[in-house]
Tab-separated table of C-alpha atoms in Angstrom:
chain	number	residue	atom	x	y	z
A	1	UNK	CA	28.692	6.923	-21.010
A	2	UNK	CA	26.324	9.871	-21.888
A	3	UNK	CA	26.579	13.001	-21.906
A	4	UNK	CA	23.447	13.700	-19.347
A	5	UNK	CA	24.625	10.910	-17.536
A	6	UNK	CA	28.128	12.834	-16.659
A	7	UNK	CA	26.106	15.871	-16.793
A	8	UNK	CA	24.445	14.303	-13.962
A	9	UNK	CA	28.315	13.325	-12.108
A	10	UNK	CA	29.577	16.306	-12.758
A	11	UNK	CA	26.982	18.481	-10.944
A	12	UNK	CA	26.770	15.892	-8.091
A	13	UNK	CA	30.988	16.570	-7.438
A	14	UNK	CA	29.922	20.675	-7.616
A	15	UNK	CA	27.437	20.161	-3.838
A	16	UNK	CA	29.413	20.391	-0.672
A	17	UNK	CA	26.952	18.745	1.451
A	18	UNK	CA	29.423	16.378	3.165
A	19	UNK	CA	26.317	14.857	5.405
A	20	UNK	CA	24.902	13.040	2.324
A	21	UNK	CA	27.523	12.620	-0.394
A	22	UNK	CA	31.294	10.359	0.640
A	23	UNK	CA	33.292	9.972	-1.739
A	24	UNK	CA	36.060	7.305	-1.865
A	25	UNK	CA	39.052	6.364	-4.280
A	26	UNK	CA	39.370	2.748	-4.147
A	27	UNK	CA	38.143	1.490	-0.319
A	28	UNK	CA	36.278	-1.840	-0.925
A	29	UNK	CA	35.783	-2.253	2.703
A	30	UNK	CA	32.592	-4.122	2.416
A	31	UNK	CA	31.885	-3.270	7.078
A	32	UNK	CA	32.294	0.479	6.260
A	33	UNK	CA	30.463	0.724	2.980
A	34	UNK	CA	27.713	-1.078	4.727
A	35	UNK	CA	27.618	1.853	7.728
A	36	UNK	CA	28.589	4.624	5.283
A	37	UNK	CA	24.876	3.462	3.656
A	38	UNK	CA	23.382	3.220	7.310
A	39	UNK	CA	25.004	6.847	8.034
A	40	UNK	CA	24.391	8.200	4.698
A	41	UNK	CA	20.388	7.191	4.835
A	42	UNK	CA	19.970	8.155	7.968
A	43	UNK	CA	21.756	11.838	7.181
A	44	UNK	CA	19.351	12.618	4.027
A	45	UNK	CA	16.411	12.005	6.467
A	46	UNK	CA	17.358	14.343	8.658
A	47	UNK	CA	17.884	16.953	6.004
A	48	UNK	CA	14.942	16.117	4.466
A	49	UNK	CA	16.194	14.892	0.711
A	50	UNK	CA	15.474	11.195	-0.402
A	51	UNK	CA	18.963	10.062	-1.919
A	52	UNK	CA	22.271	10.368	-0.727
A	53	UNK	CA	25.724	9.110	-2.474
A	54	UNK	CA	28.931	7.146	-1.758
A	55	UNK	CA	30.862	7.642	-4.940
A	56	UNK	CA	34.168	6.032	-5.895
A	57	UNK	CA	36.830	7.136	-8.050
A	58	UNK	CA	37.165	10.924	-7.177
A	59	UNK	CA	39.315	12.050	-4.796
A	60	UNK	CA	38.227	13.222	-1.726
A	61	UNK	CA	39.873	17.110	-1.625
A	62	UNK	CA	40.116	18.016	-4.999
A	63	UNK	CA	37.278	16.363	-6.206
A	64	UNK	CA	39.283	15.014	-9.628
A	65	UNK	CA	37.848	11.698	-11.020
A	66	UNK	CA	41.065	9.668	-10.732
A	67	UNK	CA	39.059	6.486	-11.333
A	68	UNK	CA	38.585	3.397	-9.098
A	69	UNK	CA	39.420	-0.409	-9.249
A	70	UNK	CA	36.253	-1.341	-7.588
A	71	UNK	CA	33.937	-3.200	-9.282
A	72	UNK	CA	30.693	-4.126	-7.453
A	73	UNK	CA	28.861	-6.294	-9.531
A	74	UNK	CA	31.885	-8.537	-9.173
A	75	UNK	CA	32.479	-8.159	-5.838
A	76	UNK	CA	32.043	-11.446	-3.215
A	77	UNK	CA	31.502	-11.615	0.419
A	78	UNK	CA	32.669	-15.032	2.013
A	79	UNK	CA	31.602	-16.733	-1.179
A	80	UNK	CA	28.319	-14.350	-1.926
A	81	UNK	CA	27.548	-12.055	-4.092
A	82	UNK	CA	28.742	-8.618	-2.708
A	83	UNK	CA	25.538	-6.586	-3.369
A	84	UNK	CA	23.066	-9.375	-1.909
A	85	UNK	CA	25.214	-9.217	1.463
A	86	UNK	CA	24.758	-5.947	1.646
A	87	UNK	CA	21.164	-5.565	1.198
A	88	UNK	CA	20.885	-8.451	3.604
A	89	UNK	CA	22.903	-6.317	6.307
A	90	UNK	CA	19.959	-3.250	5.963
A	91	UNK	CA	17.583	-3.370	7.711
A	92	UNK	CA	14.854	-1.703	6.718
A	93	UNK	CA	16.306	-2.872	3.354
A	94	UNK	CA	16.004	0.501	1.598
A	95	UNK	CA	16.685	0.980	-2.221
A	96	UNK	CA	20.003	1.492	-3.087
A	97	UNK	CA	21.704	0.902	-6.839
A	98	UNK	CA	24.946	0.547	-8.239
A	99	UNK	CA	25.594	2.723	-10.904
A	100	UNK	CA	29.441	1.750	-12.587
A	101	UNK	CA	30.453	5.112	-15.693
A	102	UNK	CA	33.639	5.380	-17.766
A	103	UNK	CA	34.702	8.660	-17.881
A	104	UNK	CA	37.829	9.745	-20.110
A	105	UNK	CA	38.638	5.776	-19.246
A	106	UNK	CA	38.276	6.652	-15.508
A	107	UNK	CA	36.354	3.737	-13.582
A	108	UNK	CA	33.502	6.232	-11.462
A	109	UNK	CA	31.369	4.036	-9.362
A	110	UNK	CA	27.895	6.004	-8.170
A	111	UNK	CA	25.958	4.337	-5.070
A	112	UNK	CA	22.839	5.639	-5.030
A	113	UNK	CA	20.791	4.965	-2.074
A	114	UNK	CA	17.136	5.901	-1.522
A	115	UNK	CA	16.276	6.701	1.765
A	116	UNK	CA	12.695	5.548	1.447
A	117	UNK	CA	12.157	3.611	5.041
A	118	UNK	CA	9.723	4.769	7.685
A	119	UNK	CA	12.028	4.297	10.634
A	120	UNK	CA	16.782	4.839	10.837
A	121	UNK	CA	18.591	2.631	8.859
A	122	UNK	CA	20.974	-0.159	10.731
A	123	UNK	CA	23.887	-1.778	9.280
A	124	UNK	CA	24.552	-5.474	10.869
A	125	UNK	CA	21.941	-4.377	13.684
A	126	UNK	CA	23.538	-0.663	14.675
A	127	UNK	CA	22.251	2.345	13.193
A	128	UNK	CA	25.130	4.767	12.365
A	129	UNK	CA	25.032	8.862	10.816
A	130	UNK	CA	27.148	11.324	10.102
A	131	UNK	CA	28.352	13.879	11.557
A	132	UNK	CA	30.121	16.207	9.533
A	133	UNK	CA	32.089	13.761	7.045
A	134	UNK	CA	32.953	11.537	10.005
A	135	UNK	CA	30.716	8.409	10.295
A	136	UNK	CA	29.326	7.885	14.027
A	137	UNK	CA	27.144	5.945	15.572
A	138	UNK	CA	23.596	7.465	15.988
A	139	UNK	CA	23.476	5.994	19.388
A	140	UNK	CA	26.192	8.202	20.819
A	141	UNK	CA	24.489	11.373	19.605
A	142	UNK	CA	20.539	11.572	21.204
A	143	UNK	CA	19.707	14.723	20.113
A	144	UNK	CA	20.535	13.601	16.250
A	145	UNK	CA	18.463	10.575	16.600
A	146	UNK	CA	15.550	12.441	18.313
A	147	UNK	CA	16.566	14.659	14.956
A	148	UNK	CA	16.182	11.716	12.806
A	149	UNK	CA	12.448	10.267	14.570
A	150	UNK	CA	11.242	14.079	13.839
A	151	UNK	CA	11.838	14.003	10.318
A	152	UNK	CA	9.945	10.347	9.932
A	153	UNK	CA	6.581	11.971	11.393
A	154	UNK	CA	6.688	14.960	9.071
A	155	UNK	CA	7.753	12.476	6.018
A	156	UNK	CA	5.272	10.763	3.547
A	157	UNK	CA	5.906	7.765	0.724
A	158	UNK	CA	3.656	9.838	-1.575
A	159	UNK	CA	5.341	13.155	-1.519
A	160	UNK	CA	8.806	11.118	-1.815
A	161	UNK	CA	10.131	11.761	-5.098
A	162	UNK	CA	9.813	8.275	-7.857
A	163	UNK	CA	12.213	10.641	-10.351
A	164	UNK	CA	13.957	13.497	-10.160
A	165	UNK	CA	14.914	16.643	-12.911
A	166	UNK	CA	12.378	14.989	-15.537
A	167	UNK	CA	12.060	17.576	-18.283
A	168	UNK	CA	8.130	17.928	-18.985
A	169	UNK	CA	8.302	15.596	-22.521
A	170	UNK	CA	9.723	12.748	-19.692
A	171	UNK	CA	6.668	13.212	-17.763
A	172	UNK	CA	4.254	12.789	-20.421
A	173	UNK	CA	6.264	9.581	-21.656
A	174	UNK	CA	5.868	7.970	-17.926
A	175	UNK	CA	2.321	9.026	-16.977
A	176	UNK	CA	-1.370	9.265	-18.859
A	177	UNK	CA	-1.660	12.764	-19.242
A	178	UNK	CA	-4.887	12.221	-20.715
A	179	UNK	CA	-6.085	10.065	-18.107
A	180	UNK	CA	-4.933	12.081	-15.793
A	181	UNK	CA	-7.037	14.681	-17.137
A	182	UNK	CA	-10.173	13.037	-17.808
A	183	UNK	CA	-10.106	11.733	-14.029
A	184	UNK	CA	-9.416	14.753	-11.918
A	185	UNK	CA	-12.034	16.811	-14.604
A	186	UNK	CA	-9.277	18.672	-16.114
A	187	UNK	CA	-10.001	20.199	-19.706
A	188	UNK	CA	-8.366	17.568	-21.813
A	189	UNK	CA	-7.207	19.968	-24.707
A	190	UNK	CA	-4.961	22.363	-21.458
A	191	UNK	CA	-1.715	23.488	-22.566
A	192	UNK	CA	1.358	22.450	-20.806
A	193	UNK	CA	1.449	25.237	-18.956
A	194	UNK	CA	-2.036	24.899	-17.115
A	195	UNK	CA	-0.907	20.834	-17.413
A	196	UNK	CA	1.890	21.619	-15.275
A	197	UNK	CA	-0.069	23.654	-13.001
A	198	UNK	CA	-2.683	21.249	-12.339
A	199	UNK	CA	-0.251	18.362	-11.774
A	200	UNK	CA	1.646	20.502	-8.898
A	201	UNK	CA	-1.689	21.695	-7.685
A	202	UNK	CA	-2.471	18.263	-7.213
A	203	UNK	CA	0.724	16.957	-5.830
A	204	UNK	CA	1.739	14.642	-9.111
A	205	UNK	CA	5.002	16.930	-9.566
A	206	UNK	CA	7.082	19.614	-8.295
A	207	UNK	CA	8.933	22.017	-9.759
A	208	UNK	CA	12.385	21.442	-9.537
A	209	UNK	CA	14.344	24.592	-11.425
A	210	UNK	CA	13.084	24.185	-15.279
A	211	UNK	CA	12.851	20.418	-14.684
A	212	UNK	CA	10.507	18.555	-12.207
A	213	UNK	CA	10.403	15.797	-9.981
A	214	UNK	CA	7.795	13.147	-10.103
A	215	UNK	CA	6.108	12.477	-6.621
A	216	UNK	CA	5.745	8.498	-5.603
A	217	UNK	CA	1.691	9.595	-5.927
A	218	UNK	CA	1.743	10.905	-9.852
A	219	UNK	CA	3.740	8.117	-10.756
A	220	UNK	CA	1.647	5.292	-8.530
A	221	UNK	CA	-1.637	6.318	-9.677
A	222	UNK	CA	-0.864	7.096	-13.585
A	223	UNK	CA	1.916	5.582	-14.588
A	224	UNK	CA	1.798	3.817	-18.099
A	225	UNK	CA	4.211	1.476	-16.659
A	226	UNK	CA	5.393	0.863	-13.248
A	227	UNK	CA	8.458	-1.081	-13.844
A	228	UNK	CA	9.972	2.170	-15.198
A	229	UNK	CA	9.657	3.253	-11.395
A	230	UNK	CA	12.120	0.883	-9.486
A	231	UNK	CA	10.890	1.612	-6.191
A	232	UNK	CA	6.883	1.455	-7.185
A	233	UNK	CA	6.939	-1.475	-9.134
A	234	UNK	CA	7.036	-3.871	-6.037
A	235	UNK	CA	3.517	-2.288	-4.763
A	236	UNK	CA	1.665	-3.093	-7.822
A	237	UNK	CA	-1.490	-4.909	-7.125
A	238	UNK	CA	-0.919	-9.041	-7.787
A	239	UNK	CA	-4.224	-11.022	-8.658
A	240	UNK	CA	-3.993	-14.841	-8.584
A	241	UNK	CA	-6.451	-17.030	-10.051
A	242	UNK	CA	-6.317	-20.674	-8.022
A	243	UNK	CA	-7.579	-24.076	-9.885
A	244	UNK	CA	-9.903	-24.787	-6.564
A	245	UNK	CA	-10.031	-24.179	-3.133
A	246	UNK	CA	-6.090	-24.474	-2.148
A	247	UNK	CA	-2.481	-22.813	-3.513
A	248	UNK	CA	-1.512	-25.896	-5.666
A	249	UNK	CA	-2.276	-25.154	-9.147
A	250	UNK	CA	-2.281	-21.262	-9.993
A	251	UNK	CA	-4.648	-20.811	-13.771
A	252	UNK	CA	-3.797	-17.403	-13.655
A	253	UNK	CA	-1.281	-14.904	-12.035
A	254	UNK	CA	-1.296	-11.100	-13.242
A	255	UNK	CA	0.877	-8.283	-11.686
A	256	UNK	CA	-0.904	-4.656	-12.882
A	257	UNK	CA	1.414	-2.850	-14.907
A	258	UNK	CA	-0.174	-0.159	-14.622
A	259	UNK	CA	-0.430	2.885	-12.485
A	260	UNK	CA	-3.241	2.301	-9.807
A	261	UNK	CA	-6.086	5.433	-11.074
A	262	UNK	CA	-5.145	4.665	-14.794
A	263	UNK	CA	-5.552	0.875	-14.206
A	264	UNK	CA	-7.867	0.667	-11.612
A	265	UNK	CA	-11.461	-0.565	-14.349
A	266	UNK	CA	-8.603	-2.118	-16.073
A	267	UNK	CA	-7.889	-4.071	-13.167
A	268	UNK	CA	-11.620	-4.710	-11.835
A	269	UNK	CA	-12.447	-6.485	-15.176
A	270	UNK	CA	-10.145	-8.918	-14.596
A	271	UNK	CA	-11.147	-9.559	-11.460
A	272	UNK	CA	-14.653	-10.018	-12.461
A	273	UNK	CA	-13.357	-12.218	-15.028
A	274	UNK	CA	-11.617	-15.110	-12.981
A	275	UNK	CA	-14.429	-15.050	-10.503
A	276	UNK	CA	-16.346	-18.186	-9.799
A	277	UNK	CA	-19.889	-18.478	-11.203
A	278	UNK	CA	-22.612	-20.622	-11.021
A	279	UNK	CA	-24.135	-22.649	-14.023
A	280	UNK	CA	-25.401	-20.373	-16.938
A	281	UNK	CA	-29.268	-19.587	-16.525
A	282	UNK	CA	-31.714	-18.537	-19.569
A	283	UNK	CA	-33.211	-15.172	-18.468
A	284	UNK	CA	-36.700	-14.174	-20.077
A	285	UNK	CA	-35.097	-12.168	-22.669
A	286	UNK	CA	-33.294	-14.857	-24.119
A	287	UNK	CA	-30.044	-12.961	-22.316
A	288	UNK	CA	-27.469	-16.239	-20.921
A	289	UNK	CA	-25.956	-15.049	-17.472
A	290	UNK	CA	-23.571	-16.604	-15.120
A	291	UNK	CA	-23.998	-14.988	-11.697
A	292	UNK	CA	-20.998	-14.901	-9.243
A	293	UNK	CA	-21.939	-14.456	-5.419
A	294	UNK	CA	-18.804	-11.574	-5.167
A	295	UNK	CA	-21.310	-8.187	-5.825
A	296	UNK	CA	-19.156	-5.714	-7.844
A	297	UNK	CA	-19.979	-2.784	-5.668
A	298	UNK	CA	-17.817	-5.210	-2.748
A	299	UNK	CA	-15.568	-5.839	-5.018
A	300	UNK	CA	-14.502	-2.091	-6.480
A	301	UNK	CA	-14.714	-1.146	-2.722
A	302	UNK	CA	-12.319	-3.266	-1.461
A	303	UNK	CA	-9.866	-3.304	-3.893
A	304	UNK	CA	-9.583	0.618	-3.662
A	305	UNK	CA	-9.257	0.570	0.302
A	306	UNK	CA	-6.565	-1.842	-0.484
A	307	UNK	CA	-4.852	0.901	-3.033
A	308	UNK	CA	-4.919	3.710	-0.707
A	309	UNK	CA	-4.417	1.641	2.672
A	310	UNK	CA	-1.909	-0.384	2.204
A	311	UNK	CA	2.058	0.547	4.330
A	312	UNK	CA	4.721	1.483	1.910
A	313	UNK	CA	7.294	1.206	4.472
A	314	UNK	CA	6.869	-2.608	3.979
A	315	UNK	CA	9.200	-3.644	1.891
A	316	UNK	CA	8.815	-6.779	-0.844
A	317	UNK	CA	5.487	-7.251	-0.344
A	318	UNK	CA	2.211	-5.947	-2.291
A	319	UNK	CA	-1.346	-5.698	-2.399
A	320	UNK	CA	-2.685	-9.400	-3.277
A	321	UNK	CA	-6.306	-10.356	-4.061
A	322	UNK	CA	-6.108	-14.088	-4.089
A	323	UNK	CA	-9.350	-15.590	-6.033
A	324	UNK	CA	-10.691	-19.546	-5.349
A	325	UNK	CA	-13.454	-21.646	-6.021
A	326	UNK	CA	-15.268	-20.767	-2.055
A	327	UNK	CA	-14.289	-17.466	-1.552
A	328	UNK	CA	-11.520	-14.371	-2.408
A	329	UNK	CA	-8.784	-13.103	0.259
A	330	UNK	CA	-7.560	-9.257	-0.307
A	331	UNK	CA	-4.406	-9.450	1.216
A	332	UNK	CA	-2.614	-5.786	2.348
A	333	UNK	CA	1.134	-5.110	3.903
A	334	UNK	CA	0.305	-2.979	6.803
A	335	UNK	CA	-2.405	-3.545	10.089
A	336	UNK	CA	-5.555	-1.815	10.163
A	337	UNK	CA	-4.985	0.921	12.219
A	338	UNK	CA	-8.325	0.675	14.014
A	339	UNK	CA	-8.840	-3.161	15.293
A	340	UNK	CA	-10.591	-4.759	12.274
A	341	UNK	CA	-14.219	-5.276	14.115
A	342	UNK	CA	-14.391	-1.253	14.638
A	343	UNK	CA	-13.519	-0.466	11.128
A	344	UNK	CA	-17.467	0.070	10.978
A	345	UNK	CA	-18.693	2.456	13.479
A	346	UNK	CA	-14.726	4.667	14.689
A	347	UNK	CA	-13.461	7.136	12.478
A	348	UNK	CA	-11.447	6.648	9.497
A	349	UNK	CA	-7.808	7.394	8.742
A	350	UNK	CA	-5.636	6.835	5.972
A	351	UNK	CA	-1.849	5.983	6.089
A	352	UNK	CA	-1.957	7.469	2.647
A	353	UNK	CA	-3.883	10.824	3.428
A	354	UNK	CA	-2.488	12.351	0.064
A	355	UNK	CA	-3.591	9.288	-1.754
A	356	UNK	CA	-6.921	8.830	0.093
A	357	UNK	CA	-8.130	12.523	-0.705
A	358	UNK	CA	-6.346	12.087	-4.765
A	359	UNK	CA	-8.873	8.863	-4.987
A	360	UNK	CA	-11.759	10.835	-3.356
A	361	UNK	CA	-11.848	13.584	-6.320
A	362	UNK	CA	-11.852	10.617	-8.669
A	363	UNK	CA	-14.495	9.841	-6.697
A	364	UNK	CA	-12.444	5.836	-6.220
A	365	UNK	CA	-12.937	5.040	-2.731
A	366	UNK	CA	-15.601	6.636	-0.475
A	367	UNK	CA	-15.107	10.218	0.242
A	368	UNK	CA	-17.309	10.051	3.492
A	369	UNK	CA	-15.614	6.600	5.519
A	370	UNK	CA	-13.493	3.707	4.327
A	371	UNK	CA	-16.498	2.099	2.485
A	372	UNK	CA	-17.248	-0.799	4.813
A	373	UNK	CA	-20.606	-0.146	5.046
A	374	UNK	CA	-21.417	-0.451	1.806
A	375	UNK	CA	-20.069	-3.835	1.792
A	376	UNK	CA	-21.562	-4.786	4.918
A	377	UNK	CA	-25.194	-3.350	3.944
A	378	UNK	CA	-24.390	-5.371	0.003
A	379	UNK	CA	-23.428	-8.341	1.545
A	380	UNK	CA	-26.781	-8.267	3.609
A	381	UNK	CA	-29.286	-7.497	1.120
A	382	UNK	CA	-27.745	-10.499	-0.760
A	383	UNK	CA	-27.808	-12.665	1.961
A	384	UNK	CA	-24.325	-13.214	2.121
A	385	UNK	CA	-21.576	-13.856	4.441
A	386	UNK	CA	-20.313	-11.060	6.158
A	387	UNK	CA	-16.539	-10.135	5.116
A	388	UNK	CA	-13.765	-11.987	7.396
A	389	UNK	CA	-11.385	-8.993	8.499
A	390	UNK	CA	-8.235	-10.157	10.313
A	391	UNK	CA	-5.098	-9.007	11.001
A	392	UNK	CA	-2.509	-10.918	10.954
A	393	UNK	CA	1.379	-9.831	11.388
A	394	UNK	CA	2.097	-6.960	9.820
A	395	UNK	CA	-0.746	-7.220	6.961
A	396	UNK	CA	-4.657	-6.620	6.737
A	397	UNK	CA	-6.789	-9.739	5.225
A	398	UNK	CA	-10.174	-9.928	4.035
A	399	UNK	CA	-12.106	-13.143	3.118
A	400	UNK	CA	-15.440	-12.934	0.724
A	401	UNK	CA	-16.786	-16.339	1.171
A	402	UNK	CA	-19.254	-18.075	-1.392
A	403	UNK	CA	-23.283	-17.386	-0.033
A	404	UNK	CA	-23.913	-20.332	1.946
A	405	UNK	CA	-26.971	-21.618	4.246
A	406	UNK	CA	-27.135	-21.242	7.727
A	407	UNK	CA	-26.617	-24.908	7.945
A	408	UNK	CA	-23.747	-24.488	5.988
A	409	UNK	CA	-21.907	-21.722	8.305
A	410	UNK	CA	-19.848	-22.767	10.830
A	411	UNK	CA	-20.230	-20.846	14.454
A	412	UNK	CA	-17.482	-18.607	13.791
A	413	UNK	CA	-18.982	-17.597	10.300
A	414	UNK	CA	-22.142	-17.436	12.202
A	415	UNK	CA	-21.097	-14.961	14.855
A	416	UNK	CA	-19.598	-12.320	12.643
A	417	UNK	CA	-22.418	-11.825	10.813
A	418	UNK	CA	-24.584	-11.502	13.346
A	419	UNK	CA	-21.716	-8.549	15.338
A	420	UNK	CA	-21.816	-6.906	11.969
A	421	UNK	CA	-25.408	-6.750	11.238
A	422	UNK	CA	-25.983	-5.271	14.507
A	423	UNK	CA	-22.972	-2.821	14.545
A	424	UNK	CA	-24.248	-1.934	10.985
A	425	UNK	CA	-27.705	-1.344	12.238
A	426	UNK	CA	-26.780	0.772	15.792
A	427	UNK	CA	-24.918	2.944	13.451
A	428	UNK	CA	-28.016	3.515	11.209
A	429	UNK	CA	-29.791	4.450	15.601
A	430	UNK	CA	-31.819	1.150	14.927
A	431	UNK	CA	-31.622	-2.287	17.222
A	432	UNK	CA	-31.284	-5.700	15.868
A	433	UNK	CA	-34.015	-8.030	16.657
A	434	UNK	CA	-34.839	-11.777	15.867
A	435	UNK	CA	-36.964	-10.079	13.160
A	436	UNK	CA	-33.878	-8.605	11.594
A	437	UNK	CA	-31.620	-11.320	11.768
A	438	UNK	CA	-34.689	-13.484	10.445
A	439	UNK	CA	-34.391	-11.470	7.634
A	440	UNK	CA	-30.432	-11.093	7.626
A	441	UNK	CA	-30.133	-15.388	7.169
A	442	UNK	CA	-33.284	-15.507	4.996
A	443	UNK	CA	-35.193	-17.411	7.220
A	444	UNK	CA	-39.204	-17.437	7.525
A	445	UNK	CA	-41.407	-16.176	10.601
A	446	UNK	CA	-41.616	-20.263	11.524
A	447	UNK	CA	-37.929	-19.929	12.312
A	448	UNK	CA	-37.553	-17.460	15.103
A	449	UNK	CA	-36.037	-20.336	17.355
A	450	UNK	CA	-33.454	-21.213	15.319
A	451	UNK	CA	-32.546	-16.818	14.875
A	452	UNK	CA	-33.054	-17.266	18.766
A	453	UNK	CA	-30.114	-19.638	18.967
A	454	UNK	CA	-27.978	-17.499	16.810
A	455	UNK	CA	-28.217	-14.952	19.330
A	456	UNK	CA	-27.944	-17.106	22.228
A	457	UNK	CA	-24.561	-17.734	20.113
A	458	UNK	CA	-23.544	-14.420	19.602
A	459	UNK	CA	-23.892	-13.304	23.511
A	460	UNK	CA	-22.063	-16.253	24.395
A	461	UNK	CA	-19.082	-14.886	22.827
A	462	UNK	CA	-19.240	-11.292	23.486
A	463	UNK	CA	-19.674	-9.918	20.253
A	464	UNK	CA	-23.446	-8.200	20.956
A	465	UNK	CA	-25.464	-7.611	23.897
A	466	UNK	CA	-28.854	-6.615	25.502
A	467	UNK	CA	-29.989	-3.340	24.686
A	468	UNK	CA	-32.477	-3.005	27.375
A	469	UNK	CA	-32.323	-5.831	30.107
A	470	UNK	CA	-35.896	-4.865	31.577
A	471	UNK	CA	-37.536	-5.256	27.994
A	472	UNK	CA	-39.644	-8.404	27.462
A	473	UNK	CA	-38.436	-11.269	25.313
A	474	UNK	CA	-40.743	-10.340	22.106
A	475	UNK	CA	-39.617	-7.133	22.724
A	476	UNK	CA	-35.566	-7.634	23.689
A	477	UNK	CA	-33.175	-5.659	21.274
A	478	UNK	CA	-29.926	-5.819	20.522
A	479	UNK	CA	-26.058	-3.939	19.942
A	480	UNK	CA	-22.412	-4.402	19.275
A	481	UNK	CA	-20.724	-5.145	22.511
A	482	UNK	CA	-19.346	-1.813	22.275
A	483	UNK	CA	-22.736	-0.283	22.099
A	484	UNK	CA	-24.702	1.642	24.892
A	485	UNK	CA	-26.830	0.188	26.647
A	486	UNK	CA	-29.890	1.812	27.637
A	487	UNK	CA	-29.236	1.935	31.413
A	488	UNK	CA	-25.534	2.611	30.714
């Protein structure tokens, strides 16, 4: 065992924190181990600690290292690997890690429990808590349960620790410090002391004695390699390019390896290189181009919002961008905090306010809102279909479709475009008319009857309404269904 690991373990043994550390010698009762994980995780949440520990091979009274015969990695539970069974029985599936050491020929096992959930942890359907060194059912302690829920309200994913007790040299090994300095507008030639001060002020690290704790936000944004952070790599963006309009055959599948800030431009370039393109054309200046139906600004805004608004408590799922021949689908963990169709006009909310603020400082997201207005306007100016934004189970899905004529669009797609057209005009203190809708769809003046039929379709589906019922037919104006009419 390395000296540093030994020192870390010995430091744990000196802690007198009964509610987040439990010592065993040879106890391998699987059910009881699961209950202890639930109790220790919930107790650490109440105490605002990220980690708790279950240690085998230590005498509980004397804290003497005596060794254990417990080998979790070879244990079975009814034919199933013990650790697999244990993880399956936990809800939510928090991160647990078994570490095995040999100290002076004594076998020691440390179970590191990372409390990274936003709700109480249950084992086998029951939630447990520590009361002193005793194991109790949480439902029998309502005051503890209230205290536990309050602790979740005060916690944020960004401020939790990706790595603890890091030296500054280790921070420099883990993070792209030069990119951090450039992107936040700090002087690249800053001294180590100045860099640390900047990082503390920006929420990248927190001081811990002579070392530093690296926050999730710092690691997630500026990591050289997200694989160095077990709890963060599962949240990296994944891009899949399919052959055709279905998922039968993928021609490219890439998961981002860098932190989301330092890897942002590279990620956008990768997406752009795999977007469906039209046949090459020769411009007047002799340049050969191949256009796409997906404007770079729209892709950038949606990807940035995926990063900032994902729900980090949804385990085993990451933001995904799926590129088909006829559409691009962006899927993000977490339902939208506003109703999907109201993202345009409602005040913006963010699950991850610290991360959102950091992205605003780096000018990677819109500083005044969600950027949805930019997306709608850009698509309208290019006569492209409106985005299809939906909430599915615990996910938000945004779909961009390739260019289509009005004849090629289905009714749902037409209504969606009309709704967003009326909404974007309404928030600009303007109104939709037959004329503006013709312009939106690239229709000629002679096609006013087509626009009238489209307006009737949206009215019938209650997505828009007439602003002033008493206005003449030629002067009729329309607003989104939630807008305030003339006589309201």
